[in-house]
XYZ file of C-alpha atoms in Angstrom:
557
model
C 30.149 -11.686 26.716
C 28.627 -8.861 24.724
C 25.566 -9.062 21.929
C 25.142 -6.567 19.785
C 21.250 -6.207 18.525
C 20.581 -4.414 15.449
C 17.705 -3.276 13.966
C 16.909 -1.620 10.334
C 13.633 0.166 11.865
C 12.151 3.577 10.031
C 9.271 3.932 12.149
C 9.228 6.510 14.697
C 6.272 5.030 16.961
C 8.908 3.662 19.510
C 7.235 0.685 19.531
C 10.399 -0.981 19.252
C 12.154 0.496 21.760
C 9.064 -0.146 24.419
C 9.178 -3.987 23.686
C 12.732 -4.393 23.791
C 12.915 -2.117 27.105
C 10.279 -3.750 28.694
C 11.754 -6.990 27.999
C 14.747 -5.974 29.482
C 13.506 -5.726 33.098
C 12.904 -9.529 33.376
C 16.823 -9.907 33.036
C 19.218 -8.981 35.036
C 21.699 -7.851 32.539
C 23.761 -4.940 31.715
C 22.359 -3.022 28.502
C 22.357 -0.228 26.187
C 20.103 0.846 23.778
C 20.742 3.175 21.588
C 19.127 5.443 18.110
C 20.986 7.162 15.324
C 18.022 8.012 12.539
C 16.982 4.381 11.214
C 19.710 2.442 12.690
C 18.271 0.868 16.459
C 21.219 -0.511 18.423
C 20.970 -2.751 21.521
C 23.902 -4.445 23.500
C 23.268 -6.330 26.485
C 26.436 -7.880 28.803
C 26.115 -10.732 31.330
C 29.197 -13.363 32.593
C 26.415 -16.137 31.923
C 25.867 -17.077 28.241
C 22.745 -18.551 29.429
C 21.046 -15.617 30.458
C 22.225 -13.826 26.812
C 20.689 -17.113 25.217
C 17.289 -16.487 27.513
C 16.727 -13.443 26.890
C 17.497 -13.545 22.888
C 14.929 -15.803 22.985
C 12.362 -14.139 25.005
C 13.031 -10.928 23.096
C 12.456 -12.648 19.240
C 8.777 -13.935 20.848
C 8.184 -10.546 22.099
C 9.068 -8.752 19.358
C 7.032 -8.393 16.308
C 8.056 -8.228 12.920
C 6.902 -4.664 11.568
C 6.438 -3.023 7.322
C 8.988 -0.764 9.131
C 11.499 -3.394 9.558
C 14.294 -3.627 7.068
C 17.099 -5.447 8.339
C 18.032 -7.233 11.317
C 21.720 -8.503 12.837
C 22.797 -10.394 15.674
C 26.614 -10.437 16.518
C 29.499 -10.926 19.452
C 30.923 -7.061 20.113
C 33.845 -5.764 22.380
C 32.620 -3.295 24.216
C 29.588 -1.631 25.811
C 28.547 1.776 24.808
C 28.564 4.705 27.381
C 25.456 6.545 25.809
C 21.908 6.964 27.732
C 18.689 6.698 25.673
C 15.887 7.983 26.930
C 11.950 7.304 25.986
C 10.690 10.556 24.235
C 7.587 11.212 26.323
C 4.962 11.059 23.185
C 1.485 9.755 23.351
C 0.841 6.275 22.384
C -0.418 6.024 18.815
C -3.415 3.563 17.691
C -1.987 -0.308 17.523
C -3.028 -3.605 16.708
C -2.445 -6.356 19.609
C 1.474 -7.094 20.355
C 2.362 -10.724 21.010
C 2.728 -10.292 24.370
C -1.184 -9.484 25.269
C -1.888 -11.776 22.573
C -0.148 -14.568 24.884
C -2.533 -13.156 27.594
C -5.929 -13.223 26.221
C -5.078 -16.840 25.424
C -4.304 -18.073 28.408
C -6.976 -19.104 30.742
C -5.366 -18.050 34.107
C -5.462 -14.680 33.166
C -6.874 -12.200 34.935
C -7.551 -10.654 30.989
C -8.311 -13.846 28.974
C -10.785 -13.362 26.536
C -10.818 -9.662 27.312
C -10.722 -7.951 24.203
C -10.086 -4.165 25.772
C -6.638 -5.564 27.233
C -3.844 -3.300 26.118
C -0.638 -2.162 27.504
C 2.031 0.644 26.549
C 2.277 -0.668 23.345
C -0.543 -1.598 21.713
C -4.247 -1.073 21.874
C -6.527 1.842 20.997
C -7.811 3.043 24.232
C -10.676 2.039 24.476
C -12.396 1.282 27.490
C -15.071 -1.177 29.007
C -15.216 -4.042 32.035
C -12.580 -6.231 32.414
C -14.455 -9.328 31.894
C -14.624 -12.700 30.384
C -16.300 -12.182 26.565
C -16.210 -15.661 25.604
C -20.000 -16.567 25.728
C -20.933 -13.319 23.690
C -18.409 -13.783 21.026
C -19.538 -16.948 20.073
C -23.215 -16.499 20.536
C -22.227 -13.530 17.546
C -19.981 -15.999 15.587
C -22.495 -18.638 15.304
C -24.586 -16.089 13.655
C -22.472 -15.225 11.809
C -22.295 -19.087 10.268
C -25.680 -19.415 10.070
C -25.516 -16.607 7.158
C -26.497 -13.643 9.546
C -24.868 -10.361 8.548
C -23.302 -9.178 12.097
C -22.776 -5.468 12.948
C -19.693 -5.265 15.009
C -18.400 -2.274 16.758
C -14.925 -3.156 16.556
C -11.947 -0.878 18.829
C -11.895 1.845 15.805
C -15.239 1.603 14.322
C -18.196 0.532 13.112
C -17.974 -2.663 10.334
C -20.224 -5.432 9.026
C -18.960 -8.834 9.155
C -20.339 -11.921 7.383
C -19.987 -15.244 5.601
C -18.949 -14.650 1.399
C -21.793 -15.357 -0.757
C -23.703 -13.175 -3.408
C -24.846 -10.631 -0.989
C -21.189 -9.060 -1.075
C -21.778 -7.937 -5.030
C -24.259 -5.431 -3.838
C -21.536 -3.441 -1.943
C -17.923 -2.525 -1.264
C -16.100 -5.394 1.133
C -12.792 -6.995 2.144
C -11.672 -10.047 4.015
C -10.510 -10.591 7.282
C -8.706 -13.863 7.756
C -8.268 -16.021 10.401
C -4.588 -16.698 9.704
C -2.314 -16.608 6.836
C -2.676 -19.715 5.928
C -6.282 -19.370 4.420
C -4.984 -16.258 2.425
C -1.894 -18.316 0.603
C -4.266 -20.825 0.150
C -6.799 -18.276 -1.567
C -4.638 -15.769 -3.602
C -1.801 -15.077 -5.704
C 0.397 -13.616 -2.891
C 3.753 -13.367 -2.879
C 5.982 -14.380 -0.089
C 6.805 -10.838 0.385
C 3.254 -9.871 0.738
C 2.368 -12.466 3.570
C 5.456 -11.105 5.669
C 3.812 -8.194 5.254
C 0.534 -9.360 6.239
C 1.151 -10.726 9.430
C 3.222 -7.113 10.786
C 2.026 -5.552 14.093
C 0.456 -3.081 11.898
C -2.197 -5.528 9.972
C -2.376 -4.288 7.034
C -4.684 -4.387 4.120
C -2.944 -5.964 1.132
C -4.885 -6.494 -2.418
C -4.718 -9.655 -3.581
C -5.911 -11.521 -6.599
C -7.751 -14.314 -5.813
C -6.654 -18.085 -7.383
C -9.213 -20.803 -8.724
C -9.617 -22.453 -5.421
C -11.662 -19.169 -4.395
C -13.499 -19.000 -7.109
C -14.536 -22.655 -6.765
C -15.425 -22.284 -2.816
C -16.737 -19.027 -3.014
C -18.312 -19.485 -6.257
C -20.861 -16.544 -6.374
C -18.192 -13.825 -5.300
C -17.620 -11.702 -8.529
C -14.485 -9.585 -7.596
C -11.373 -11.109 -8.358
C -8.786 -8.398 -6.440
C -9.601 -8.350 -3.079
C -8.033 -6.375 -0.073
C -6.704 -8.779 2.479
C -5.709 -8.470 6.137
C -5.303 -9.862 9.533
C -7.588 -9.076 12.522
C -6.321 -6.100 13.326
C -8.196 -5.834 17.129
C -8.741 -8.493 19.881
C -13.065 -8.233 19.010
C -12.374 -9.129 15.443
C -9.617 -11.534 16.742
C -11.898 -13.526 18.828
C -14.713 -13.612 16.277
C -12.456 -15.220 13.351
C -11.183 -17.938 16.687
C -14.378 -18.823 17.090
C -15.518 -18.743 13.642
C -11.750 -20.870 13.108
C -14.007 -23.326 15.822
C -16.954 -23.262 13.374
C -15.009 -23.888 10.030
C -15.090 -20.191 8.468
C -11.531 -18.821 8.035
C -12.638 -15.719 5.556
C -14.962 -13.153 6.323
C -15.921 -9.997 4.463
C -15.860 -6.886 6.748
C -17.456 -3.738 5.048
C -17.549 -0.191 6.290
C -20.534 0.368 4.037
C -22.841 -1.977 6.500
C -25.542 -3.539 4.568
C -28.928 -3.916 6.625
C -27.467 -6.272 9.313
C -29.277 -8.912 10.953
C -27.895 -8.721 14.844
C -25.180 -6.789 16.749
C -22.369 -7.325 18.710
C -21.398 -4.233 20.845
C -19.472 -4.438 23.674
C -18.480 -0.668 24.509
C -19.633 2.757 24.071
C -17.876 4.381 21.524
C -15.017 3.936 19.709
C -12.274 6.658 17.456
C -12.675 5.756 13.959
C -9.479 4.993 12.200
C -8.997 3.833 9.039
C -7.020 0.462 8.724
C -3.389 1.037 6.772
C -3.490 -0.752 3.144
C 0.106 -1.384 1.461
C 1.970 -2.140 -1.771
C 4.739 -4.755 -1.501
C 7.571 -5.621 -3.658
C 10.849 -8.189 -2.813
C 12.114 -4.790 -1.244
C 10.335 -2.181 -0.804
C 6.863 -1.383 1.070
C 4.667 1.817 0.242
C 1.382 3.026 2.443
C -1.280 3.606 -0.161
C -3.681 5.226 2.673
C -5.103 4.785 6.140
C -3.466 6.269 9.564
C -4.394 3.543 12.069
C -0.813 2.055 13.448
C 1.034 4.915 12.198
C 3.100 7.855 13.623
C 1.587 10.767 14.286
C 2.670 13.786 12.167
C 2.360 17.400 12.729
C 0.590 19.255 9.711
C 1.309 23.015 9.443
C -1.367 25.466 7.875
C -1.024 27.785 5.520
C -2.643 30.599 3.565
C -1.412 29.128 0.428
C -3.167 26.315 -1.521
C -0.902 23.382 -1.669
C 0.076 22.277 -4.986
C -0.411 18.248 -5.122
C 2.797 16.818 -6.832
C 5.086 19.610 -5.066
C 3.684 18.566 -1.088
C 3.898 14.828 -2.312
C 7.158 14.938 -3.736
C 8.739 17.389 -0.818
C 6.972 15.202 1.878
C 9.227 12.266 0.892
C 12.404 14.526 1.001
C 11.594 15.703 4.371
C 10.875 12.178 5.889
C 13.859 10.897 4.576
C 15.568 14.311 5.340
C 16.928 14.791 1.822
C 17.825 18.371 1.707
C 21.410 18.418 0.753
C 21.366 15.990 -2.231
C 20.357 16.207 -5.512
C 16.489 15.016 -6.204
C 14.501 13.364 -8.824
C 11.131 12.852 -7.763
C 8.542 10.628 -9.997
C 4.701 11.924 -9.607
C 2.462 9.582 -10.727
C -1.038 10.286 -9.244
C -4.362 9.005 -10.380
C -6.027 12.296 -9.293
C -3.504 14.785 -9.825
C -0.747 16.345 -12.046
C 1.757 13.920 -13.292
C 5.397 14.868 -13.921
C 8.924 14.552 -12.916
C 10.921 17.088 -11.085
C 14.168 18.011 -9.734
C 15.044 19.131 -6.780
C 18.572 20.647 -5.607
C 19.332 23.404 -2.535
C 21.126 25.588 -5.258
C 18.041 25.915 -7.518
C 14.871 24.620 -6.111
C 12.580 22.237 -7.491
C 12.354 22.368 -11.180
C 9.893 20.620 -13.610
C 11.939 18.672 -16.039
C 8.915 16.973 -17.539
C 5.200 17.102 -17.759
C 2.562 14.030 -18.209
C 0.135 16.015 -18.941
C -2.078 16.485 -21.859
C -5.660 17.549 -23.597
C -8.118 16.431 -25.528
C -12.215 17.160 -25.846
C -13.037 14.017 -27.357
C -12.224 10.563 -28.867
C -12.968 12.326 -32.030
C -9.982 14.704 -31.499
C -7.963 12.313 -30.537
C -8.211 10.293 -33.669
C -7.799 13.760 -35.767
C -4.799 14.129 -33.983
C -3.406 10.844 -34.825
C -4.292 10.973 -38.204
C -3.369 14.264 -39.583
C 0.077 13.037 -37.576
C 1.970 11.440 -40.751
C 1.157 9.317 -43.594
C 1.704 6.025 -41.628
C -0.642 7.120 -38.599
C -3.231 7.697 -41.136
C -2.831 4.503 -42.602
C -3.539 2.630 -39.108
C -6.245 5.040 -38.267
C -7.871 3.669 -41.589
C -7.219 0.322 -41.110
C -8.406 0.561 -37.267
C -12.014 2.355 -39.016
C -12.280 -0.916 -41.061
C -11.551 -3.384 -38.742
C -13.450 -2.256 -35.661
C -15.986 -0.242 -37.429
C -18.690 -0.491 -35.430
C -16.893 0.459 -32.536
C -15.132 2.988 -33.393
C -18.692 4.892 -34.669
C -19.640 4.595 -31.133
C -16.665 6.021 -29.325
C -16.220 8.579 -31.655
C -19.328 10.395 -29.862
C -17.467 10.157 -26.836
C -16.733 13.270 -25.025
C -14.413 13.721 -21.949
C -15.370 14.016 -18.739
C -11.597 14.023 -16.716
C -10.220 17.585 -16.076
C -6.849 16.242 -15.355
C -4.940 14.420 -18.178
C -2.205 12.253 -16.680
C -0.818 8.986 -17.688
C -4.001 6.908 -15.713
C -6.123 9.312 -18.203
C -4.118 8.570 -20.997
C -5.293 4.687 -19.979
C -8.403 5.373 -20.046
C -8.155 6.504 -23.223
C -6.050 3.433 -24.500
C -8.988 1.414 -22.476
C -11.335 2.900 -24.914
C -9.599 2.789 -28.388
C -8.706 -1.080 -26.944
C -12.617 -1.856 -26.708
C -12.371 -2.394 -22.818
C -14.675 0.655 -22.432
C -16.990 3.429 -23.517
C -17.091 5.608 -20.515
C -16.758 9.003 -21.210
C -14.825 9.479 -17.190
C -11.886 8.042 -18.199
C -10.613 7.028 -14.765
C -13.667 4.154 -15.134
C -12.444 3.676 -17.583
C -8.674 3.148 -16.684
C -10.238 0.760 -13.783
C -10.905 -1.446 -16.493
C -7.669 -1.429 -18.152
C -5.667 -1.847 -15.228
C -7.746 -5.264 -13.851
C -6.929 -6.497 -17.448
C -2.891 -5.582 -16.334
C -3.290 -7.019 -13.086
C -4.833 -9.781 -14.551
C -2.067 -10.591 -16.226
C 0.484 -13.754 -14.639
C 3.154 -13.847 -16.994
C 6.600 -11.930 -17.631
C 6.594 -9.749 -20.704
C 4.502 -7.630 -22.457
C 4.593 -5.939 -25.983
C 6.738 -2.446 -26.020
C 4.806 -0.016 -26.231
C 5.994 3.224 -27.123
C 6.299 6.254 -24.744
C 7.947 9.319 -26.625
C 8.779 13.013 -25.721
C 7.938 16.039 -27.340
C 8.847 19.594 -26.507
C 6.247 23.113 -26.318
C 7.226 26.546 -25.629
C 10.653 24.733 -24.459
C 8.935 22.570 -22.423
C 9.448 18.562 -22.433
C 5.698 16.646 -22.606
C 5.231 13.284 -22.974
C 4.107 12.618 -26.064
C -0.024 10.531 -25.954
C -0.888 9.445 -29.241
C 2.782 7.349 -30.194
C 1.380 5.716 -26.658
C -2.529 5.500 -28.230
C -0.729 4.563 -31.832
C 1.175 1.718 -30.572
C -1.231 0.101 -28.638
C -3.593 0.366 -31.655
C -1.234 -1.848 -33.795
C -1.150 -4.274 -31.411
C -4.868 -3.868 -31.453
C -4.554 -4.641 -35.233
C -2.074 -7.816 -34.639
C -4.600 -9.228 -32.556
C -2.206 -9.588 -28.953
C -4.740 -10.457 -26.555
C -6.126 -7.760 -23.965
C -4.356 -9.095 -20.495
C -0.544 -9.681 -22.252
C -1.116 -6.110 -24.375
C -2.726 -4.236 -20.949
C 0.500 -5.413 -19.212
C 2.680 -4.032 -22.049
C 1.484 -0.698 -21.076
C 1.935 -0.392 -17.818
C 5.448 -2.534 -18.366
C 6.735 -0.286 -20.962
C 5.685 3.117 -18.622
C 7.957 1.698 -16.275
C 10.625 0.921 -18.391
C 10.311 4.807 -20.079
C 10.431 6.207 -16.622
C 13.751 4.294 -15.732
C 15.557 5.457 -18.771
C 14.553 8.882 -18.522
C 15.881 8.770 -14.437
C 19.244 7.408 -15.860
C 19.824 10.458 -18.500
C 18.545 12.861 -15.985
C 20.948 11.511 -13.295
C 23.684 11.928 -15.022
C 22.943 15.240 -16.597
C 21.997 16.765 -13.084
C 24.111 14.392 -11.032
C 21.104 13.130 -8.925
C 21.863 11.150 -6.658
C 18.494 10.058 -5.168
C 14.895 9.380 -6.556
C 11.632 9.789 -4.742
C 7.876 8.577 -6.369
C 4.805 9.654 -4.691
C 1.499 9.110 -6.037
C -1.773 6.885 -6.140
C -0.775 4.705 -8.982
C 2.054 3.080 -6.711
C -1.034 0.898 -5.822
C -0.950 -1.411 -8.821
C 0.868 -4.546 -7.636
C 2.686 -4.692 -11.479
C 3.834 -1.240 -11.821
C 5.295 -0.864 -8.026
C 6.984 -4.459 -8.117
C 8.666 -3.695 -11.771
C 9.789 -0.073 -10.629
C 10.992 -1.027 -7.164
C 13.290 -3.650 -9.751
C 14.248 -1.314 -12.522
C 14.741 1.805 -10.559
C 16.311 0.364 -8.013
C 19.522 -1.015 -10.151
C 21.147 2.233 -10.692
C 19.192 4.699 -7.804
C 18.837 5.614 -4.077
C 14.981 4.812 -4.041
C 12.896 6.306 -1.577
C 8.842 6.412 -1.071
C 7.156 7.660 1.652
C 8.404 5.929 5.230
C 5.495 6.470 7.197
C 2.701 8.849 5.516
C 0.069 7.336 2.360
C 1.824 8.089 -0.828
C -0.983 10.248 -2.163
C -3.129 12.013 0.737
C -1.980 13.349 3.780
C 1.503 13.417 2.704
C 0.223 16.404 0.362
C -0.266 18.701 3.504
C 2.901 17.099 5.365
C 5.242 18.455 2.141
C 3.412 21.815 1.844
C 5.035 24.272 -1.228
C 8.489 25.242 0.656
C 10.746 23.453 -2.350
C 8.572 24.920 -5.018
């Protein structure tokens, strides 16, 4: 009998093929393993359906699940392959613990239980110290740890403060580390997509927002969107066990290391490496930044500055090898230039339409709407009356953003909304988007997004965006529901315009790259609408807006 494994897998770690090889050698079975791009193929032959049964088994405890994981298939085949694969001989990247030395720390009659440098081909970070039984100096550091201590840890990839939530955490930047996933459905909104994710080889950080059991237990914590994660190492892992012991499932662990009270350090010196952090939708998972568990990619220099949107937007059509088919990519960067190009071998890449806009002031920008027609300068003057006082004040206001993209036209919409006054409007597009995130129910008002064209150029067009959300203003729509409606109808505007532009310039595959992907709303409702009638793609294995930038470089521009 034959079994034919397969495996949807886009990373290129070969972290897959190392488990599944590995477990081979405790059967004695005939095998095959094969690669073609994303598709991972193992068949394994034996007489005795037993031994096929045994080592099915075996392999789903040894294998993890993985964000890189897409789709998975057992089935009876017909015949055994002829191909050889063979390991690429590539340096093992920076992992969190695999199930298999997981097992092992665990078990008392090993040689490595509660080591927490074990490691093996797979997983670990190379790091190195005595093998040796850490038991009694873990929990000496978790028990302070519940007695409200603030612990310095040096954990297998840096430096990090760990301790128990309470007020102390509003005076700096933190997340949570969790004991299991259990504590973090019990504390958040998270979707069932978004725990999957959570418990991956790759741990990573996931922002949540947090439900009214949190804010009843943990009463003086202020935030209310939270990053989330796994222990990621076997030091952290043992702390949250013992801390599990103790009755403390959640942590915060901060890079920014208040004044700590003791120190657990139980090597010399560690690589730093920045934990992964992750969008998910029912679909489709995006890397919003970090490097630890991921491929290593080669970066090639150049003389020439590269140009933000173009390396974001090319990086994606090189890691999904894209270079004979017809491109749209969608650029939508907090920091950087917003737009949406094109991209076919015949032509280049083309920019078929701009984001971007300018204003000085709030003062211009209410000139602008209301020398606009006869009906903008009718809400302009009703807006003046009702929100008078306000509207003095932010009048003074006078930019601080260089780049005008859609998060700075936000920011601006944050301000003539009355979230904000602050002249940076990214602060003040922070604000806006908590009230959108905020939000828990299923429809918004439509706001309006609108083209207009300079110099035979297509722009978007800011104040029908800035009008409309005014007269909802006016009608009173309350600031989560018409915050939503924003970001909801920007989605909505960018799906239409990928439908006319595929069929003008038969596309026939779309690409978005940028910062913004990190709002839970806006990636979950575009992985939905986009999705319907396009080949979506996002980065596979690079942050959507950082090092991707370098990976793409200018060759498509």
């Amino acid at each position: 009998m034959i079994l034919k494994f397969s495996f949807e897998y886009s990373s290129s770690s070969f972290i897959y093929e190392k488990i599944i090889l590995r477990t081979l050698k405790i059967f004695n079975l005939k095998s095959n393993l094969s690669r073609e791009k994303e598709e991972l193929v193992l068949h394994v032959s034996s007489d005795n359906t037993d031994d096929l049964e045994n080592f099915a088994n075996k392999l789903s405890l040894e294998l993890p699940y993985s964000i890189f994981l897409h789709n998975t298939e057992v089935i009876a085949a017909t015949d055994m392959p002829n191909s050889t694969f063979l390991l690429p001989q590539t340096s093992k990247i920076s992992m969190p613990f695999c199930p298999k030395c997981l097992e092992e720390v665990r078990d008392e009659a090993n040689e490595n239980y509660y080591n927490p440098f074990h490691q093996c081909e797979v997983c670990g970070y190379d790091v190195y110290a005595e093998k040796d039984n850490y038991k009694e100096k873990i929990q000496i550091a978790a028990q302070s740890i519940q007695d409200g201590l603030i612990l310095e840890v040096d954990t297998l990839y840096g430096k990090y403060c760990l301790g128990k939530l309470s007020a102390k955490c509003n005076d700096f930047e933190f997340d949570i580390v969790s004991f299991d996933l259990h504590s973090i459905e019990n504390y958040t909104h998270a979707a069932k997509t978004e725990m999957v994710a959570l418990g991956a080889i790759e741990k990573p950080f996931i922002e949540l927002k947090t439900n009214v059991k949190f804010k009843m237990d943990f009463e003086d914590i202020q935030k209310e969107f939270i990053r989330f994660k796994l222990a990621d190492d076997f030091i952290l892992y043992f702390l949250l066990l013992e801390l599990n012991i103790l009755g403390e499932n959640l942590v915060f662990i901060s890079k920014e290391c208040p004044l700590a009270d003791t120190k657990l350090s139980l090597h010399d010196s560690a690589n730093e490496l920045e934990p992964i952090e992750c969008v998910v939708s029912d679909s489709y998972v995006a890397i919003l930044k970090g490097q630890r568990g991921l491929a290593k990619f080669h970066f090639e220099g150049g003389s020439k500055a590269v140009i933000p949107h173009i390396g974001a937007f090319h990086s994606v059509i090189k890691e999904h090898d894209l270079f004979e088919r017809t491109v749209i990519g969608v650029n939508i960067s907090r920091e950087y230039h917003n737009d949406i190009l094109v991209y076919a071998k015949k032509f280049g890449t083309i920019e078929y339409l701009s984001f971007e806009f300018a204003f000085d002031s709030m003062a211009e920008v209410f000139e602008a709407i209301r020398t606009t027609s006869e009906t903008a300068a009718r809400l302009m003057a009703n807006y003046e009356k009702r929100y008078k006082e306000h509207h003095e004040v932010i009048s003074k206001i006078v930019f601080e953003v260089k780049e005008f993209n859609i998060y700075a036209l936000w920011g601006v919409v944050s301000i003539v909304l009355g979230f904000s006054k602050d002249a940076n409007l990214r602060n003040a597009a922070k604000i806006f988007e908590s009230n959108a995130n905020s939000f828990l129910g299923t429809k918004g008002p439509r706001i309006d997004y609108k083209l207009k064209s300079i110099d035979s150029k297509v722009y978007l067009d800011p104040l029908m965006t800035i009008r409309t959300a005014m007269s909802f203003r006016l009608a009173e729509v309350d600031s989560l529901t018409l915050s939503y409606g924003v970001i909801e109808s920007f989605v909505e505007f960018i799906a239409n315009q990928l439908d006319e532009i595929k069929s003008e310039m038969k596309a026939d595959a779309v690409v978005v790259t940028g910062s913004l992907l990190g709002n839970r709303h806006l990636f979950s409702k575009l992985c939905k609408e986009v999705s319907i009638n396009h080949n979506l793609y996002f980065n596979k294995e690079l942050p959507v807006d950082g090092r991707n930038i370098l990976y793409g470089g200018n060759e498509l521009y």
